[in-house]
Tab-separated table of C-alpha atoms and ligand atoms in Angstrom:
chain	number	residue	atom	x	y	z
A	1	MET	CA	196.828	98.213	-2.067
A	2	ASN	CA	196.584	95.388	-4.415
A	3	ALA	CA	194.340	92.623	-3.306
A	4	LYS	CA	196.013	89.274	-3.292
A	5	PRO	CA	194.746	87.338	-6.301
A	6	PRO	CA	192.647	84.391	-5.319
A	7	SER	CA	194.647	81.218	-5.393
A	8	PRO	CA	193.680	79.158	-8.403
A	9	ALA	CA	191.109	76.580	-7.521
A	10	THR	CA	192.890	73.336	-6.937
A	11	PRO	CA	191.247	70.780	-9.168
A	12	ALA	CA	189.422	68.404	-6.921
A	13	SER	CA	191.477	65.282	-6.908
A	14	PRO	CA	189.229	62.289	-7.181
A	15	PRO	CA	188.702	60.666	-3.822
A	16	ALA	CA	190.687	57.490	-3.378
A	17	ASP	CA	187.469	55.498	-3.348
A	18	ASP	CA	185.851	57.071	-6.407
A	19	TRP	CA	185.245	53.688	-7.974
A	20	ARG	CA	182.369	53.219	-5.558
A	21	ILE	CA	178.784	53.566	-6.668
A	22	ASP	CA	177.502	57.140	-6.593
A	23	ARG	CA	174.064	56.393	-5.198
A	24	GLU	CA	172.587	59.813	-6.014
A	25	ARG	CA	173.651	59.611	-9.637
A	26	ALA	CA	172.479	56.023	-9.911
A	27	VAL	CA	169.050	56.964	-8.547
A	28	ARG	CA	168.852	59.900	-10.984
A	29	LEU	CA	169.604	57.567	-13.864
A	30	PHE	CA	167.054	54.936	-12.852
A	31	GLY	CA	163.666	54.956	-14.498
A	32	PRO	CA	160.699	55.875	-12.285
A	33	ALA	CA	159.828	52.304	-11.275
A	34	ALA	CA	163.381	51.246	-10.522
A	35	HIS	CA	163.627	54.366	-8.365
A	36	ASP	CA	161.329	52.676	-5.811
A	37	TRP	CA	163.303	49.475	-5.603
A	38	PRO	CA	165.232	49.030	-2.367
A	39	ILE	CA	168.910	49.028	-3.340
A	40	GLU	CA	171.294	47.727	-0.716
A	41	ILE	CA	174.989	48.372	-1.241
A	42	VAL	CA	177.404	46.502	1.028
A	43	GLU	CA	181.175	46.353	1.137
A	44	GLU	CA	181.470	42.613	1.336
A	45	THR	CA	179.432	39.468	1.612
A	46	GLY	CA	179.799	35.778	0.825
A	47	SER	CA	177.375	35.832	-2.082
A	48	THR	CA	174.577	38.300	-2.818
A	49	ASN	CA	172.596	35.424	-4.353
A	50	ALA	CA	172.881	33.402	-1.130
A	51	ASP	CA	171.897	36.446	0.969
A	52	LEU	CA	168.736	37.062	-1.044
A	53	MET	CA	167.871	33.360	-1.263
A	54	THR	CA	167.776	33.291	2.563
A	55	ARG	CA	165.570	36.384	2.549
A	56	LEU	CA	163.132	34.916	-0.005
A	57	LYS	CA	162.906	31.577	1.777
A	58	ALA	CA	161.758	33.388	4.927
A	59	LEU	CA	158.803	35.026	3.120
A	60	PRO	CA	155.272	33.609	3.006
A	61	GLN	CA	154.971	31.671	-0.247
A	62	ARG	CA	152.480	33.976	-1.932
A	63	ARG	CA	152.324	35.765	-5.252
A	64	ASN	CA	152.295	39.138	-3.449
A	65	ALA	CA	155.009	38.211	-0.939
A	66	LEU	CA	157.348	40.947	-2.195
A	67	ALA	CA	155.906	44.320	-3.217
A	68	ARG	CA	158.900	45.098	-5.426
A	69	PRO	CA	162.239	43.542	-6.251
A	70	ILE	CA	165.156	43.885	-3.835
A	71	VAL	CA	168.586	44.675	-5.256
A	72	ARG	CA	171.716	43.840	-3.276
A	73	VAL	CA	175.090	45.024	-4.534
A	74	ALA	CA	178.409	43.970	-2.960
A	75	TYR	CA	181.810	45.379	-3.866
A	76	LEU	CA	183.391	42.107	-2.784
A	77	GLN	CA	181.940	38.612	-2.745
A	78	THR	CA	184.057	36.077	-0.917
A	79	ALA	CA	182.047	33.145	-2.304
A	80	GLY	CA	180.709	34.445	-5.630
A	81	ARG	CA	179.447	31.623	-7.835
A	82	GLY	CA	178.710	30.897	-11.460
A	83	ARG	CA	176.636	28.010	-12.770
A	84	ARG	CA	177.298	24.619	-11.185
A	85	GLY	CA	178.905	26.284	-8.169
A	86	ARG	CA	181.985	27.411	-10.111
A	87	SER	CA	183.756	30.440	-8.781
A	88	TRP	CA	183.247	33.919	-10.195
A	89	VAL	CA	186.403	36.012	-9.994
A	90	ALA	CA	186.123	39.726	-9.237
A	91	GLN	CA	188.225	42.508	-7.808
A	92	PRO	CA	186.502	45.270	-5.758
A	93	GLY	CA	185.919	48.292	-7.980
A	94	ASP	CA	186.458	46.353	-11.207
A	95	ALA	CA	183.211	44.402	-11.187
A	96	LEU	CA	179.556	45.201	-10.745
A	97	LEU	CA	178.203	42.366	-8.632
A	98	PHE	CA	174.578	42.319	-7.641
A	99	SER	CA	171.572	40.131	-7.195
A	100	LEU	CA	167.927	40.908	-7.634
A	101	ALA	CA	165.218	39.049	-5.720
A	102	CYS	CA	161.680	39.018	-7.049
A	103	VAL	CA	158.509	36.985	-7.224
A	104	VAL	CA	157.610	36.160	-10.817
A	105	PRO	CA	153.856	35.594	-11.206
A	106	ARG	CA	154.321	32.270	-12.974
A	107	PRO	CA	154.639	28.644	-11.842
A	108	ILE	CA	158.092	27.108	-12.051
A	109	ASP	CA	157.423	25.446	-15.406
A	110	GLY	CA	156.551	28.886	-16.785
A	111	LEU	CA	160.087	30.095	-16.096
A	112	ALA	CA	161.681	28.446	-19.144
A	113	GLY	CA	163.959	30.985	-20.780
A	114	LEU	CA	164.090	33.403	-17.823
A	115	SER	CA	167.885	33.544	-17.772
A	116	LEU	CA	167.915	34.097	-21.557
A	117	ALA	CA	165.387	36.923	-21.199
A	118	ILE	CA	167.648	38.481	-18.554
A	119	GLY	CA	170.641	38.182	-20.894
A	120	SER	CA	168.723	39.820	-23.704
A	121	ALA	CA	167.615	42.674	-21.413
A	122	LEU	CA	171.196	43.192	-20.246
A	123	VAL	CA	172.444	43.462	-23.814
A	124	ASP	CA	169.846	46.137	-24.491
A	125	GLY	CA	170.757	47.967	-21.268
A	126	LEU	CA	174.507	47.812	-21.857
A	127	ARG	CA	174.104	49.017	-25.437
A	128	THR	CA	172.624	52.277	-24.073
A	129	LEU	CA	175.981	53.090	-22.434
A	130	PRO	CA	178.494	55.224	-24.352
A	131	VAL	CA	180.402	52.184	-25.591
A	132	ALA	CA	182.211	52.113	-28.935
A	133	ALA	CA	180.510	49.596	-31.260
A	134	PRO	CA	177.522	48.601	-29.080
A	135	GLY	CA	176.734	45.870	-31.629
A	136	GLN	CA	179.762	43.995	-30.261
A	137	ILE	CA	177.766	43.240	-27.115
A	138	ALA	CA	176.007	39.972	-27.897
A	139	LEU	CA	174.621	36.745	-26.447
A	140	LYS	CA	176.084	33.287	-26.042
A	141	TRP	CA	173.600	30.571	-25.206
A	142	PRO	CA	172.326	30.024	-22.650
A	143	ASN	CA	173.060	33.116	-20.644
A	144	ASP	CA	176.402	34.791	-21.158
A	145	VAL	CA	176.793	38.307	-22.456
A	146	LEU	CA	179.863	38.654	-24.677
A	147	LEU	CA	181.806	41.708	-25.752
A	148	GLU	CA	183.841	41.289	-28.934
A	149	GLY	CA	183.479	37.521	-28.435
A	150	ASP	CA	184.775	37.464	-24.849
A	151	LYS	CA	182.845	37.037	-21.631
A	152	LEU	CA	181.528	40.288	-20.171
A	153	VAL	CA	178.651	39.224	-17.934
A	154	GLY	CA	177.724	36.027	-16.111
A	155	ILE	CA	174.165	35.361	-14.960
A	156	LEU	CA	173.002	32.882	-12.340
A	157	VAL	CA	169.275	32.377	-11.712
A	158	GLU	CA	168.207	30.432	-8.628
A	159	THR	CA	164.738	29.526	-7.361
A	160	ALA	CA	163.825	29.913	-3.679
A	161	TRP	CA	160.273	28.510	-3.838
A	162	SER	CA	157.320	28.140	-6.140
A	163	THR	CA	153.552	27.761	-5.950
A	164	PRO	CA	151.052	27.068	-8.764
A	165	SER	CA	150.928	30.810	-9.490
A	166	ALA	CA	154.283	32.278	-8.490
A	167	THR	CA	157.997	31.566	-8.240
A	168	ALA	CA	160.495	33.402	-6.062
A	169	VAL	CA	163.797	33.828	-7.861
A	170	VAL	CA	167.161	35.401	-7.297
A	171	ILE	CA	169.000	36.657	-10.347
A	172	GLY	CA	172.724	37.134	-9.830
A	173	ILE	CA	174.630	39.277	-12.310
A	174	GLY	CA	178.381	39.800	-12.491
A	175	THR	CA	179.566	42.406	-14.993
A	176	ASN	CA	183.250	43.021	-15.625
A	177	VAL	CA	183.627	46.787	-15.727
A	178	ARG	CA	187.408	47.237	-15.621
A	179	GLY	CA	190.630	45.295	-15.240
A	180	ALA	CA	190.150	42.822	-18.099
A	181	ASP	CA	193.797	41.747	-18.348
A	182	THR	CA	194.263	40.900	-14.678
A	183	LEU	CA	190.949	39.118	-14.665
A	184	ALA	CA	191.739	37.088	-17.779
A	185	ALA	CA	195.048	35.957	-16.262
A	186	LYS	CA	193.348	34.934	-13.011
A	187	VAL	CA	190.566	32.995	-14.710
A	188	ARG	CA	193.018	31.267	-17.060
A	189	ALA	CA	195.172	30.199	-14.128
A	190	LEU	CA	192.071	28.964	-12.302
A	191	ASN	CA	190.679	26.946	-15.185
A	192	ALA	CA	193.416	25.471	-17.255
A	193	GLY	CA	196.762	26.846	-16.179
A	194	ALA	CA	198.347	30.127	-17.174
A	195	ASP	CA	199.839	28.752	-20.422
A	196	ALA	CA	196.670	27.197	-21.831
A	197	PRO	CA	195.442	28.709	-25.119
A	198	PRO	CA	192.366	30.937	-24.725
A	199	VAL	CA	188.993	29.327	-25.500
A	200	PRO	CA	186.704	31.686	-27.476
A	201	GLY	CA	183.715	32.869	-25.469
A	202	THR	CA	185.281	32.028	-22.107
A	203	THR	CA	188.048	34.638	-21.837
A	204	PRO	CA	186.935	37.451	-19.534
A	205	THR	CA	186.738	40.963	-20.889
A	206	ALA	CA	185.527	44.255	-19.402
A	207	LEU	CA	183.470	47.278	-20.447
A	208	SER	CA	186.496	49.576	-20.203
A	209	ARG	CA	187.786	47.937	-23.416
A	210	VAL	CA	185.125	49.886	-25.314
A	211	TRP	CA	184.271	52.628	-22.820
A	212	PRO	CA	187.243	54.409	-21.213
A	213	ASN	CA	185.095	55.920	-18.420
A	214	ALA	CA	183.419	52.633	-17.588
A	215	ASN	CA	182.026	52.874	-14.080
A	216	LEU	CA	179.854	50.877	-11.718
A	217	THR	CA	177.216	53.590	-11.257
A	218	ASP	CA	176.118	54.023	-14.856
A	219	THR	CA	176.400	50.303	-15.518
A	220	LEU	CA	174.124	49.520	-12.578
A	221	ALA	CA	171.538	52.083	-13.696
A	222	ALA	CA	171.556	50.819	-17.292
A	223	GLU	CA	171.153	47.203	-16.210
A	224	LEU	CA	168.379	47.893	-13.690
A	225	ASN	CA	166.421	49.991	-16.152
A	226	ALA	CA	166.523	47.177	-18.667
A	227	LEU	CA	165.672	44.528	-16.067
A	228	GLU	CA	162.656	46.413	-14.804
A	229	SER	CA	160.759	46.264	-18.072
A	230	ALA	CA	162.028	42.767	-18.906
A	231	LEU	CA	160.763	41.334	-15.620
A	232	GLN	CA	157.324	42.854	-16.187
A	233	ARG	CA	157.185	41.419	-19.685
A	234	PHE	CA	158.449	38.001	-18.663
A	235	GLY	CA	155.910	37.888	-15.806
A	236	GLN	CA	153.099	38.486	-18.287
A	237	SER	CA	154.181	36.400	-21.254
A	238	GLY	CA	157.256	34.279	-20.473
A	239	PHE	CA	160.137	33.997	-22.935
A	240	ALA	CA	158.160	34.173	-26.202
A	241	PRO	CA	158.316	38.002	-26.577
A	242	PHE	CA	162.100	37.885	-26.083
A	243	GLN	CA	162.810	35.223	-28.701
A	244	ALA	CA	163.255	37.535	-31.695
A	245	ARG	CA	165.424	39.976	-29.768
A	246	TRP	CA	167.582	37.171	-28.377
A	247	ASN	CA	168.108	35.811	-31.881
A	248	ALA	CA	168.932	39.279	-33.205
A	249	CYS	CA	171.738	39.527	-30.609
A	250	HIS	CA	172.970	35.927	-30.983
A	251	ALA	CA	176.778	35.939	-31.176
A	252	TYR	CA	177.067	32.478	-32.732
A	253	ALA	CA	174.222	32.517	-35.289
A	254	GLY	CA	175.232	30.382	-38.252
A	255	ARG	CA	178.466	29.267	-36.581
A	256	GLU	CA	179.520	25.697	-36.031
A	257	VAL	CA	179.352	24.895	-32.333
A	258	ALA	CA	179.933	21.941	-30.068
A	259	LEU	CA	177.958	21.223	-26.892
A	260	PHE	CA	179.585	19.544	-23.943
A	261	GLU	CA	178.183	17.902	-20.832
A	262	GLN	CA	180.717	17.290	-18.082
A	263	GLY	CA	183.543	17.592	-20.569
A	264	LYS	CA	182.027	15.088	-23.064
A	265	GLU	CA	180.922	16.260	-26.482
A	266	LEU	CA	177.150	15.784	-26.798
A	267	MET	CA	176.457	17.318	-30.166
A	268	ARG	CA	177.992	19.341	-32.957
A	269	GLY	CA	176.326	21.415	-35.634
A	270	VAL	CA	175.371	24.872	-36.799
A	271	ALA	CA	173.797	27.112	-34.165
A	272	VAL	CA	170.534	28.488	-35.549
A	273	GLY	CA	169.113	30.421	-32.623
A	274	VAL	CA	166.596	29.804	-29.861
A	275	ASP	CA	162.976	28.678	-29.958
A	276	GLU	CA	160.089	30.237	-28.008
A	277	ARG	CA	161.132	28.323	-24.856
A	278	GLY	CA	164.763	29.400	-25.066
A	279	GLN	CA	166.043	26.035	-26.284
A	280	LEU	CA	169.048	26.240	-28.601
A	281	LEU	CA	168.334	24.981	-32.111
A	282	VAL	CA	171.281	23.218	-33.697
A	283	ASP	CA	171.379	21.856	-37.224
A	284	THR	CA	173.302	18.594	-36.935
A	285	ALA	CA	174.095	15.889	-39.490
A	286	GLN	CA	171.014	14.056	-38.135
A	287	GLY	CA	168.683	17.045	-38.450
A	288	ARG	CA	167.582	19.924	-36.242
A	289	GLU	CA	167.927	19.374	-32.482
A	290	ALA	CA	166.516	21.531	-29.680
A	291	VAL	CA	168.727	21.675	-26.595
A	292	ALA	CA	167.331	22.678	-23.213
A	293	THR	CA	169.589	24.394	-20.702
A	294	GLY	CA	171.161	22.211	-18.077
A	295	ASP	CA	174.659	21.124	-17.322
A	296	ILE	CA	175.762	22.088	-20.823
A	297	SER	CA	178.619	24.229	-22.106
A	298	LEU	CA	178.736	25.657	-25.595
A	299	ARG	CA	181.896	26.277	-27.582
A	300	ILE	CA	182.645	27.579	-31.049
A	301	ALA	CA	183.866	24.674	-33.191
A	302	ASP	CA	184.694	26.338	-36.511
A	303	GLY	CA	188.081	27.585	-35.462
A	304	GLY	CA	187.197	31.311	-35.412
A	305	ALA	CA	187.042	33.573	-32.380
B	401	ATP	P1	180.622	27.451	-19.673
B	401	ATP	O1	180.488	28.179	-20.975
B	401	ATP	O2	181.987	26.908	-19.450
B	401	ATP	O3	179.548	26.462	-19.422
B	401	ATP	P2	179.277	29.218	-18.029
B	401	ATP	O4	178.845	30.203	-19.010
B	401	ATP	O5	178.284	28.276	-17.530
B	401	ATP	O6	180.539	28.503	-18.583
B	401	ATP	P3	179.403	30.506	-15.521
B	401	ATP	O7	179.013	29.398	-14.643
B	401	ATP	O8	178.429	31.571	-15.865
B	401	ATP	O9	180.030	29.933	-16.837
B	401	ATP	O10	180.692	31.199	-14.902
B	401	ATP	C1	181.713	30.473	-14.267
B	401	ATP	C2	182.931	30.387	-15.151
B	401	ATP	O11	183.228	31.687	-15.697
B	401	ATP	C3	184.188	30.012	-14.384
B	401	ATP	O12	184.404	28.632	-14.481
B	401	ATP	C4	185.302	30.784	-15.083
B	401	ATP	O13	185.772	30.060	-16.169
B	401	ATP	C5	184.625	31.951	-15.684
B	401	ATP	N1	184.788	33.204	-14.916
B	401	ATP	C6	185.003	33.367	-13.603
B	401	ATP	N2	185.035	34.666	-13.280
B	401	ATP	C7	184.834	35.345	-14.435
B	401	ATP	C8	184.745	36.702	-14.759
B	401	ATP	N3	184.841	37.657	-13.848
B	401	ATP	N4	184.511	37.016	-16.045
B	401	ATP	C9	184.376	36.096	-16.991
B	401	ATP	N5	184.446	34.773	-16.746
B	401	ATP	C10	184.671	34.406	-15.479
């Protein structure tokens, strides 16, 4: 009697929710120190930054108040924010949205350049992913990560408290992983109307443009690995050790730029790079100016993308 041949294995169809973070894989990919960090993953919250700010504010204001950073990831943020309270648009599964709370062993005036150091670390982390042309991931002052000139990552650093020897901060990071076209249309409609021409450096893009298998899990692991060493280094020495790396990844080096404050042009000139405090150096008709971060937006002014 012939045995019935085994039915061919049905290829496992990916579960409907396979865009979610694979915690086991993420933990495997983390470096040893990041492995110990508590990583919370929630379906939905208002804002992961706001959640962790509340948590930090409840701690005793001491340098050793938090043994290790806390990471909180949310698939959906109903009140995600960028700088100046502007909204951050994201679709569940298309964006990696998380915040990291930590106590930096420096007073508040020793935090100059922290958001630039984070940006520089993220570029290094993202360039370890299997993306085509990793050199196309670059920095726009003060703290945007661009991909092929468009906006890939937004960073928002907030301070919960500070003492003469420590500052509690929450670092919020939004990375567009997939769905660039839908996102770009939504952000355009939100900002200037659907028919407005795109402004270089502000159009959203996503990792899937250069990495077909872009996924939240590997992106999270790459970013956390890079942040772990960057936070250690920043805690010890501030921005200075990041200056050269930031400048090496500067998207607008040598380009003519304009700086705006509340819609008004403040300055125009050639972007040189950043100094050891993270200030942008601009060669203007009046000479070299150093611009500190604040309520300032930077745009390319030489007509290119
Ligand atoms: P600017 O260069 O205009 O000063 P910014 O770098 O300070 O901007 P953020 O505050 O980091 O911008 O981000 C908020 C802005 O980013 C929003 O006003 C919107 O234009 C844009 N934006 C919102 N969601 C996304 C997204 N998912 N990807 C890229 N850009 C986005």
